[in-house]
Short mmCIF file of C-alpha atoms in Angstrom, two decimals:
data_model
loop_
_atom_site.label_atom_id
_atom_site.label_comp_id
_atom_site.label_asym_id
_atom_site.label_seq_id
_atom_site.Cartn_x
_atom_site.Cartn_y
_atom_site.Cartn_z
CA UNK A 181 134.90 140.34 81.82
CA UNK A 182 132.29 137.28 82.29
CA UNK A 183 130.44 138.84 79.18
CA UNK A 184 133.85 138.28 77.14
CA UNK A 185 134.54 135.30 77.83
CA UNK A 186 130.43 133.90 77.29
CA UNK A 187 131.13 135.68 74.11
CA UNK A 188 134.69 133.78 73.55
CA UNK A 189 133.05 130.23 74.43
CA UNK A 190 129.90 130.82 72.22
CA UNK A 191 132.16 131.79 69.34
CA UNK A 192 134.56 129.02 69.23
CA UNK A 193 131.88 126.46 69.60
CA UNK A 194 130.45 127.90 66.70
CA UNK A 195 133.27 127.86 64.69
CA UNK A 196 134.19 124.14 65.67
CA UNK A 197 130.97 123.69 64.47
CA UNK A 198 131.01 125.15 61.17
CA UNK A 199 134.21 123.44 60.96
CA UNK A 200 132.94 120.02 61.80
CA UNK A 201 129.80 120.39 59.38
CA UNK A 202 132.47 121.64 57.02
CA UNK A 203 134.13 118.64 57.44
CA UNK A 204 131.15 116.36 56.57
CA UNK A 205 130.35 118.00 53.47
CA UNK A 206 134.00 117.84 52.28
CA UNK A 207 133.97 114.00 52.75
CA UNK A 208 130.59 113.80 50.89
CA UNK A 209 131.68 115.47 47.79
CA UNK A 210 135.16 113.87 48.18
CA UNK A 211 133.79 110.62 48.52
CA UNK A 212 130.97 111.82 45.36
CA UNK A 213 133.39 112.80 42.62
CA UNK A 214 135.36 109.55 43.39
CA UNK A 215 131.90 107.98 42.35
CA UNK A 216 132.18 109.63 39.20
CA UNK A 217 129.80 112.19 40.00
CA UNK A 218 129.92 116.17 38.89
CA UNK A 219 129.40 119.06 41.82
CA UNK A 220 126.70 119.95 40.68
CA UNK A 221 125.35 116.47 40.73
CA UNK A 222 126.58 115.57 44.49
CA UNK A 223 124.91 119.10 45.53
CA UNK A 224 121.78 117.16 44.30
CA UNK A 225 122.87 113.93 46.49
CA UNK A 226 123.29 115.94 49.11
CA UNK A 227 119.82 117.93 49.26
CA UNK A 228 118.31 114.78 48.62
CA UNK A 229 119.92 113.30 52.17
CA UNK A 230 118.83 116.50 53.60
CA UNK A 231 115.09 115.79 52.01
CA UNK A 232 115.08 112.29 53.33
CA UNK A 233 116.36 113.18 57.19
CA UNK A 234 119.44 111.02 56.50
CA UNK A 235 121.32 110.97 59.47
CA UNK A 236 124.38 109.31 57.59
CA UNK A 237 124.29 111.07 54.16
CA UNK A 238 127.44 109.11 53.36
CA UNK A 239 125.43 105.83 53.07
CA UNK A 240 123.75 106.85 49.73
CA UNK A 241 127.60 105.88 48.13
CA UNK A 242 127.89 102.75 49.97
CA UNK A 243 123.92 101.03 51.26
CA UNK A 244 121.78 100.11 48.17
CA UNK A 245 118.72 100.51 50.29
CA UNK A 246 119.42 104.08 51.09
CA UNK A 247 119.95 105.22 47.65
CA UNK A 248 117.07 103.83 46.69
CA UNK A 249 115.61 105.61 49.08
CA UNK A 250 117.36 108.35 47.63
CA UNK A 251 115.97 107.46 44.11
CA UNK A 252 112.53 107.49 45.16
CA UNK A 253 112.58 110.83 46.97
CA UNK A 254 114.22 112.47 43.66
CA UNK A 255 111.67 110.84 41.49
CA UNK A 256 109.10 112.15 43.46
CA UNK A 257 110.07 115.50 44.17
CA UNK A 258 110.67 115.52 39.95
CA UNK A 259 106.89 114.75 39.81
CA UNK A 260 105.98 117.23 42.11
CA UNK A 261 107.80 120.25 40.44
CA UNK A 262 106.80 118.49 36.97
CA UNK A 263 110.69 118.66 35.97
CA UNK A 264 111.13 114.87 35.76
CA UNK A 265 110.93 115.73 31.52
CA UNK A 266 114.12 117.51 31.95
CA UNK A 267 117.15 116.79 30.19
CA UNK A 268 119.13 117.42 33.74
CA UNK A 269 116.52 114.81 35.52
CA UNK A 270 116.78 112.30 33.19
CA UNK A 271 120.33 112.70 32.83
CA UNK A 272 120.69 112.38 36.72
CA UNK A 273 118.35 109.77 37.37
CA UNK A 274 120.79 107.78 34.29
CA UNK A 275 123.29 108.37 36.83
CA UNK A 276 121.79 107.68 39.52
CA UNK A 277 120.40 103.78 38.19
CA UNK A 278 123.69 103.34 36.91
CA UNK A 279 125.85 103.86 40.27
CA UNK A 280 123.31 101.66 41.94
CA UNK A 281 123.86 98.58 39.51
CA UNK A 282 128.07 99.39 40.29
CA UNK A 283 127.54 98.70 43.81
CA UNK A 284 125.23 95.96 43.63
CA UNK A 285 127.73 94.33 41.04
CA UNK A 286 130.69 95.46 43.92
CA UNK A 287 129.14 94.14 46.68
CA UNK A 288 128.39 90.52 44.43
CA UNK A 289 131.96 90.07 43.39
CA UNK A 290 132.86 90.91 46.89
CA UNK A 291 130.45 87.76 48.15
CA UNK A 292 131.86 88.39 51.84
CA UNK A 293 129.99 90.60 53.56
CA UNK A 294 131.64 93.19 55.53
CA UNK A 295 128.98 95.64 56.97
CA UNK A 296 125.34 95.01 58.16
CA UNK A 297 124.48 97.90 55.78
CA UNK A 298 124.28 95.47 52.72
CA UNK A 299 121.74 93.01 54.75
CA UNK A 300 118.10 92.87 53.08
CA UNK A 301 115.25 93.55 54.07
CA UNK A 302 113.22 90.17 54.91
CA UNK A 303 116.43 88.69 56.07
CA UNK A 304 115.94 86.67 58.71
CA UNK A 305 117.57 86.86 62.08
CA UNK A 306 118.66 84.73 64.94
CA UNK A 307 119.31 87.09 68.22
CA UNK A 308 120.90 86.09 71.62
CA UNK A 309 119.58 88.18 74.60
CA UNK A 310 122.22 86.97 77.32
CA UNK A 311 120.52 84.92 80.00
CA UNK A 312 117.09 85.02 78.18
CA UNK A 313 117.88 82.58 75.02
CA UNK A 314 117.42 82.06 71.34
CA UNK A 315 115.06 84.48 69.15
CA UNK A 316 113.85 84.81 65.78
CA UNK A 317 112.97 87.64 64.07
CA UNK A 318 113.63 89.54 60.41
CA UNK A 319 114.97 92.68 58.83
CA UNK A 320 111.97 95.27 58.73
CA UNK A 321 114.21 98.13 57.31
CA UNK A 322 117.64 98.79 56.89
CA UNK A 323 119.21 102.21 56.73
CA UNK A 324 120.98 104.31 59.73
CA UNK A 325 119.81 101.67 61.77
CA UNK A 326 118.89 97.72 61.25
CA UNK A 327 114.81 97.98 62.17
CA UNK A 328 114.06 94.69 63.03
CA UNK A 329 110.84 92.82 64.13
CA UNK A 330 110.43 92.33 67.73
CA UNK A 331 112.44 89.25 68.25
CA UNK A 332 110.09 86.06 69.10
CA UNK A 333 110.42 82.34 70.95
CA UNK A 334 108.23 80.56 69.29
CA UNK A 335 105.96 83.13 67.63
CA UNK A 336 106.08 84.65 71.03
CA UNK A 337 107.08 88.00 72.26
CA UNK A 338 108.57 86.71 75.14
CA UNK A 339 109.76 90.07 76.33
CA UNK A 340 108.45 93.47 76.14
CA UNK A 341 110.50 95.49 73.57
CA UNK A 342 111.05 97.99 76.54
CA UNK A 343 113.18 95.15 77.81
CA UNK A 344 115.63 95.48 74.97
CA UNK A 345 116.32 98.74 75.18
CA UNK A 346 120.28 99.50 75.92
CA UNK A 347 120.82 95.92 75.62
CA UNK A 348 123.75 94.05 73.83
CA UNK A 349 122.84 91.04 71.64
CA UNK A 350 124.56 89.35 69.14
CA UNK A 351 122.61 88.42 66.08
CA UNK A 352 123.45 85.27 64.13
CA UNK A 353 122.27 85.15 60.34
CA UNK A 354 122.76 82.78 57.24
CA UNK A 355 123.00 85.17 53.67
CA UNK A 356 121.54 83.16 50.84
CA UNK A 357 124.14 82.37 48.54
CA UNK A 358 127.01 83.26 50.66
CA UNK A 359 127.34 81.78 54.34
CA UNK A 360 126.19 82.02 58.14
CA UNK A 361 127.51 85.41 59.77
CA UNK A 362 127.41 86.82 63.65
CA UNK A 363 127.77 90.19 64.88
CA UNK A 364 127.30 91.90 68.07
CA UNK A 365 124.94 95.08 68.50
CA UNK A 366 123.08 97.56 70.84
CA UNK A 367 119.59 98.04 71.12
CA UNK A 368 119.43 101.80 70.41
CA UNK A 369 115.75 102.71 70.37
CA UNK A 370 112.07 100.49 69.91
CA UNK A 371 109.03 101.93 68.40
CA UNK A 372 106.47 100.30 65.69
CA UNK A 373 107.01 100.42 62.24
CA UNK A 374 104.50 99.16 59.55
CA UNK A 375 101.98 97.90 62.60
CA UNK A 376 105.06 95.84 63.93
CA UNK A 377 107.11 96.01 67.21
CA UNK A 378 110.08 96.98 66.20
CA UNK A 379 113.99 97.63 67.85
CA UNK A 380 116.46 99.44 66.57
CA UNK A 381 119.72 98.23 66.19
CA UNK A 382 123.20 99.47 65.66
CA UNK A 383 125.22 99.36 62.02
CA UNK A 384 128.90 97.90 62.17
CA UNK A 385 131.26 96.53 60.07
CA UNK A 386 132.26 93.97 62.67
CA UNK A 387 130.89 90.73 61.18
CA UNK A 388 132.68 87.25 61.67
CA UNK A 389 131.49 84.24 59.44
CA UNK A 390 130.51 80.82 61.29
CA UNK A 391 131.71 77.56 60.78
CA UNK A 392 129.39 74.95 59.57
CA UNK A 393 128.68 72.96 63.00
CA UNK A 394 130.32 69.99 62.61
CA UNK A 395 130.23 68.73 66.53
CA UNK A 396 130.60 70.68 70.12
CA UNK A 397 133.38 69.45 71.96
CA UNK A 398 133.78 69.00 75.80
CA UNK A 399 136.76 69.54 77.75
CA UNK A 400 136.96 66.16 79.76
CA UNK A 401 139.39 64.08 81.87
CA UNK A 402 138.75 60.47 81.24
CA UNK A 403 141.46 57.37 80.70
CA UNK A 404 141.08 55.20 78.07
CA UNK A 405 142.31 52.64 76.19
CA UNK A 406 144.14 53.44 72.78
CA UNK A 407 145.01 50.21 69.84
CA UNK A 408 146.44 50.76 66.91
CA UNK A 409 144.87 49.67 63.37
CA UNK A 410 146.24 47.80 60.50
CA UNK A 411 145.35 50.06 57.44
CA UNK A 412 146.08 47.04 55.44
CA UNK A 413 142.60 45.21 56.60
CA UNK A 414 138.80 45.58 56.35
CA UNK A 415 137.98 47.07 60.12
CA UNK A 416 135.32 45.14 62.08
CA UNK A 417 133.39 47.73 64.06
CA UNK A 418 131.67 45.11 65.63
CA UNK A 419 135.08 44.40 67.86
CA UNK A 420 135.77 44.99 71.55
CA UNK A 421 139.25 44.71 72.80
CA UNK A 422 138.98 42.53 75.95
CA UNK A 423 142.94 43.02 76.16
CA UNK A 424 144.05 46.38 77.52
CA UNK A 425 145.86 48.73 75.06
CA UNK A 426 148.13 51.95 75.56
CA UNK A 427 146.66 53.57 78.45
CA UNK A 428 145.79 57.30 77.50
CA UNK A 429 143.93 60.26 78.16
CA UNK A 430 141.00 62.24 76.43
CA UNK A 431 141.38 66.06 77.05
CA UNK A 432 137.51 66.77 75.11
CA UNK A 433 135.58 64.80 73.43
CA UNK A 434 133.08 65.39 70.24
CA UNK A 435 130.72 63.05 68.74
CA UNK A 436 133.28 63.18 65.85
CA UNK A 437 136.56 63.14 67.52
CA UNK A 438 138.85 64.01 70.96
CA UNK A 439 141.87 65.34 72.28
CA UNK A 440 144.03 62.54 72.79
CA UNK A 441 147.20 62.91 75.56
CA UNK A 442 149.78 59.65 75.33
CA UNK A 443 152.97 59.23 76.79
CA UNK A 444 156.15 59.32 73.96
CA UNK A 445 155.84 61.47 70.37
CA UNK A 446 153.06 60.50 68.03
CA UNK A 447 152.40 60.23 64.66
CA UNK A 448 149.82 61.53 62.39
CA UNK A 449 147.27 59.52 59.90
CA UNK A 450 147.85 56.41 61.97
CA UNK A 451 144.05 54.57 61.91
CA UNK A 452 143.49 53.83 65.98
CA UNK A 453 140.65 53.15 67.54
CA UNK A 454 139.40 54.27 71.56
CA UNK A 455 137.72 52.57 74.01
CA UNK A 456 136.00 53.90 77.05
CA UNK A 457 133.35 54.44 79.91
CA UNK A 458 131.15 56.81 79.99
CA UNK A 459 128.10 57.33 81.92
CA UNK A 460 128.58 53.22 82.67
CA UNK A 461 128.65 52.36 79.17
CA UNK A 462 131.13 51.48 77.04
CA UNK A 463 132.45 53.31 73.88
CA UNK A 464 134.29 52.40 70.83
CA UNK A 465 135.23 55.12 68.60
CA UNK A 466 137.69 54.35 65.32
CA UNK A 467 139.19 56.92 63.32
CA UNK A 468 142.22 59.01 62.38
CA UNK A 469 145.14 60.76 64.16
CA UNK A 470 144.94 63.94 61.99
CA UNK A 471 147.40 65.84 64.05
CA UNK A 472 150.32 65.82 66.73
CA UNK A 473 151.58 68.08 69.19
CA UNK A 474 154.66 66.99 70.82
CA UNK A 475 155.65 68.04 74.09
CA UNK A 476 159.69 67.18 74.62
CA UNK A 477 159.90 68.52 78.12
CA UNK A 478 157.60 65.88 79.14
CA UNK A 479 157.77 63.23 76.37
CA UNK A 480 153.92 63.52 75.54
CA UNK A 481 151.83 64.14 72.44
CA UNK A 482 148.50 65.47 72.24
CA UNK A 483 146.55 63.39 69.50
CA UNK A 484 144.27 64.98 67.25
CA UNK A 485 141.77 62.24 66.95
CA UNK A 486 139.20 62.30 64.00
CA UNK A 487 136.30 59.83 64.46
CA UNK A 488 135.38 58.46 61.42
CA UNK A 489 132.53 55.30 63.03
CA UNK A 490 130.95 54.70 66.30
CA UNK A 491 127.49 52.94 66.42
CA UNK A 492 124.59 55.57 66.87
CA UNK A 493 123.32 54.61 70.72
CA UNK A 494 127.44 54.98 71.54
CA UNK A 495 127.28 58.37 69.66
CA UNK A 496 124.20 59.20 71.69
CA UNK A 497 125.87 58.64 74.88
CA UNK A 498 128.92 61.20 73.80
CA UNK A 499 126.34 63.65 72.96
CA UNK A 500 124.61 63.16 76.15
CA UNK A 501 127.97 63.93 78.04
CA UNK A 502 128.80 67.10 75.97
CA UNK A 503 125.51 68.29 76.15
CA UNK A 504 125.07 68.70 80.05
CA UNK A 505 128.41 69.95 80.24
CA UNK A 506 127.75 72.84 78.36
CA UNK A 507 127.56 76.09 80.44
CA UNK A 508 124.06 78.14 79.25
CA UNK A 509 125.68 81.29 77.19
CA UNK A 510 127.36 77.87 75.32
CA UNK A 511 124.27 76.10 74.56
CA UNK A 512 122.55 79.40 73.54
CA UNK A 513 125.40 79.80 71.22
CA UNK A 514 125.08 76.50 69.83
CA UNK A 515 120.89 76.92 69.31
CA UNK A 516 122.08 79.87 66.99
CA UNK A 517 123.92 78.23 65.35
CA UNK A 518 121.56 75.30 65.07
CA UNK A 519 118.50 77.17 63.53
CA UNK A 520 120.89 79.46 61.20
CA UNK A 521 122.09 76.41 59.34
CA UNK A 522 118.52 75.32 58.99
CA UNK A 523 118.34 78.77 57.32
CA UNK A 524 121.16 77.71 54.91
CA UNK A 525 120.03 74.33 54.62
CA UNK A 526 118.87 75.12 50.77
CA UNK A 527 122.55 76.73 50.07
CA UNK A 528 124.75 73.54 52.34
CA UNK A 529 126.48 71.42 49.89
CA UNK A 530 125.53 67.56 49.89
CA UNK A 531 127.23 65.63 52.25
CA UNK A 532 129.45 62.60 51.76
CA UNK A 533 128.53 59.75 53.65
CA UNK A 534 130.07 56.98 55.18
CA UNK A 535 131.00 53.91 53.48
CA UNK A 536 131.34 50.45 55.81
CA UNK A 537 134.77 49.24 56.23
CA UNK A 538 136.65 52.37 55.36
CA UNK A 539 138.75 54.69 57.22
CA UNK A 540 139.00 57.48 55.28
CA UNK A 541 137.74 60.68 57.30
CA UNK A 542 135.12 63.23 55.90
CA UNK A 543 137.70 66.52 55.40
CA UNK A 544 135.14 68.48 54.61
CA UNK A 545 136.35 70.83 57.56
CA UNK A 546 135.44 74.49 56.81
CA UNK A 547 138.21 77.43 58.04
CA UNK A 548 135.96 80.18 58.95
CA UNK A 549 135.18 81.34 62.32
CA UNK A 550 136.17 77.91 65.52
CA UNK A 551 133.69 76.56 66.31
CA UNK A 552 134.92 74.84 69.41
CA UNK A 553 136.26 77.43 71.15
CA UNK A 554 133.01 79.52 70.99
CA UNK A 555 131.18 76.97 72.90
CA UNK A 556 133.55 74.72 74.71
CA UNK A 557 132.35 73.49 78.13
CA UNK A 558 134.94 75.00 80.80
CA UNK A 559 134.86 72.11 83.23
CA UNK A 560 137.38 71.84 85.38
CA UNK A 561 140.13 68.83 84.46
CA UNK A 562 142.05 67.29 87.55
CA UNK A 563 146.22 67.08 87.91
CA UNK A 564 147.26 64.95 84.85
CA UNK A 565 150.35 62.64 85.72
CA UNK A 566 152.83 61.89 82.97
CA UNK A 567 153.07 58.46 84.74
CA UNK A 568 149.79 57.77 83.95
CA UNK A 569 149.91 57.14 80.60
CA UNK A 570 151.72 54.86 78.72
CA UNK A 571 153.82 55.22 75.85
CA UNK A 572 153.30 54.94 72.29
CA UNK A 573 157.04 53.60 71.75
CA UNK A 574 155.71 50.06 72.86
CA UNK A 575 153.07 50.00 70.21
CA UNK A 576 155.70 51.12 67.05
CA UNK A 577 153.67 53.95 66.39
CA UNK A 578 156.30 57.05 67.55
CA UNK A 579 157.66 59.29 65.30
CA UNK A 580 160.53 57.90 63.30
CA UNK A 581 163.93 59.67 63.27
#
């Protein structure tokens, strides 16, 4: 009776088997005569992946690399068996060129990139180790796995690639031509490949593009004083109210703008200017209200404040502020970010810059992946009072009716 059922268990695992392998080679020459390809032609394709230990045959319709690969293996074994004069090789290798200009053109057009099986070789990489910091390192090889160098600090192998074994980084990157990308991975395996450390890491088609840092932001809880601006005049930067304006509150602060909470309902593209302590010194900030948010219940408004001038020792001072708030994972973030627009700093549009006297903002404000909530500080803000604040309906900038 035990014997039987052995039997039984050996024999349906065998079958799911041959079902499941069944299943794989189905997809393949599914996946193949959508390509264009003839049966004959994908039984070809798929010896080759056999020849070449491909663990993910299917990549030879989708990751350039691997079908060169592919190519190369063909063209060799041609060589080898002196058939490469054959009508049926040349014909195939035709083929074979031909569908890997199609998805070099497919992945061009397609200029966002949407798995890390379409990153080059020689790329270079930007990898967070949680709690250990910033590393550089490149793309040795990419095919079932991203090979990459052993990442460095410095030029330094800071850690011992058996230290990133099992490990879950996320790799930051800037793609010539296109834009800065992140995407989380596991260390599968390390070895050495060409004479280099190398790690293993895993494929996905999770990738997120990055915002162009434009400034960290801070949550904060600091009063300050809020005056409106005459659009009609030439702004003096060089002015400090001595007279107090509508009290308010900043909610985070940037080096190029805050969160701004008043008392009443504000309006948007009013030209204000802040002033306010921090650290023991003061700071002036004019700009923009770019945005409202109006909260009835309470009569309040959250002010979207875009700074478009404060001196450079004032801006200094902010940056001091947001910097050593920053938690560690946020400022590791940030360095990331950092070093892969230095990366990208061939591909980065010019930059406008600031003309003296005027108040319009710089909206060159990309929509990719927020920045601010990746890195924002997470300090704790203290019981806000509506009473507190004062309101805007004093100062004839509320929302008309």
């Amino acid at each position: 009776m035990v014997a039987v059922i052995v039997i039984t268990i050996v024999i349906i695992l065998v079958l799911a088997g041959v079902r499941y392998a069944l299943s794989d080679i189905l997809q393949f020459y599914s996946t193949g005569m959508d390509a264009g390809f003839t049966v004959s032609e994908i039984r070809a394709f798929w010896q080759l992946a056999k020849q070449t230990n491909l663990a993910e045959p299917m990549a030879l319709f989708v990751s350039p690399q691997t079908l060169n690969k592919a190519i190369t293996a063909f063209i060799t074994e041609s060589q080898a068996n002196h058939t490469d004069m054959s009508a049926h090789y040349q014909h195939l290798l035709g083929k074979l060129y031909k569908y890997r200009t199609k998805i070099d053109i497919a992945h061009e057009n397609k200029r966002t990139l949407d798995s890390t099986l379409y990153l080059d070789k020689g790329q270079r990489l930007r990898v967070i180790l949680p709690g250990h910091g910033v590393f550089q390192s490149e793309i040795l090889k990419n095919d079932v796995n991203i090979v990459i160098k052993l990442p460095t600090q410095k030029n330094v192998a800071k850690l011992a690639a058996e230290k990133w074994l099992k490990k879950d980084v996320s790799v930051y990157l800037w793609r010539k031509g296109d834009a800065g990308y992140v995407f989380d991975s596991t260390v599968l395996a390390t070895d050495v490949h060409n004479g280099y450390p190398a790690l293993h890491l895993q494929q996905t088609n999770k990738l997120l593009r990055t915002q162009k840092r434009r400034s960290v932001r801070a949550a904060c809880n600091i009063m300050a004083q809020l005056y409106v601006l005459s659009g009609d005049e030439q702004v003096d930067y060089n002015t400090v109210e001595m007279e107090p304006g509508c009290k308010c509150l900043l909610e985070d602060i940037s080096e190029d703008g805050a969160l701004i909470r008043v008392g009443g309902k504000g309006r948007s593209n009013v030209p204000i200017k802040i002033q306010f302590e921090l650290g023991g010194k003061l700071i002036v900030m004019f700009g923009l209200v770019r945005a409202v948010e109006y909260n009835k219940a309470h009569n309040q408004s959250r002010l979207h404040f875009e700074c478009v001038h404060i001196s450079d020792d004032r801006r200094n001072a902010v940056l001091s502020f947001v910097y050593n708030t920053l938690p560690a994972s946020a400022k590791e973030v940030l360095e990331a970010l950092r070093e892969t627009e230095s990366d990208g700093a061939q591909d980065a549009p010019a930059q406008k810059t600031e003309r003296p006297g005027s108040m319009t903002a710089d909206r060159s404000v990309t929509t990719e992946r927020p920045m601010t909530a990746a890195i924002r500080s997470s300090v704790p803000l203290a019981e806000k009072n509506p009473g507190d604040l004062d309101s805007l309906a004093a100062m004839n900038v509320e929302e008309e009716a």
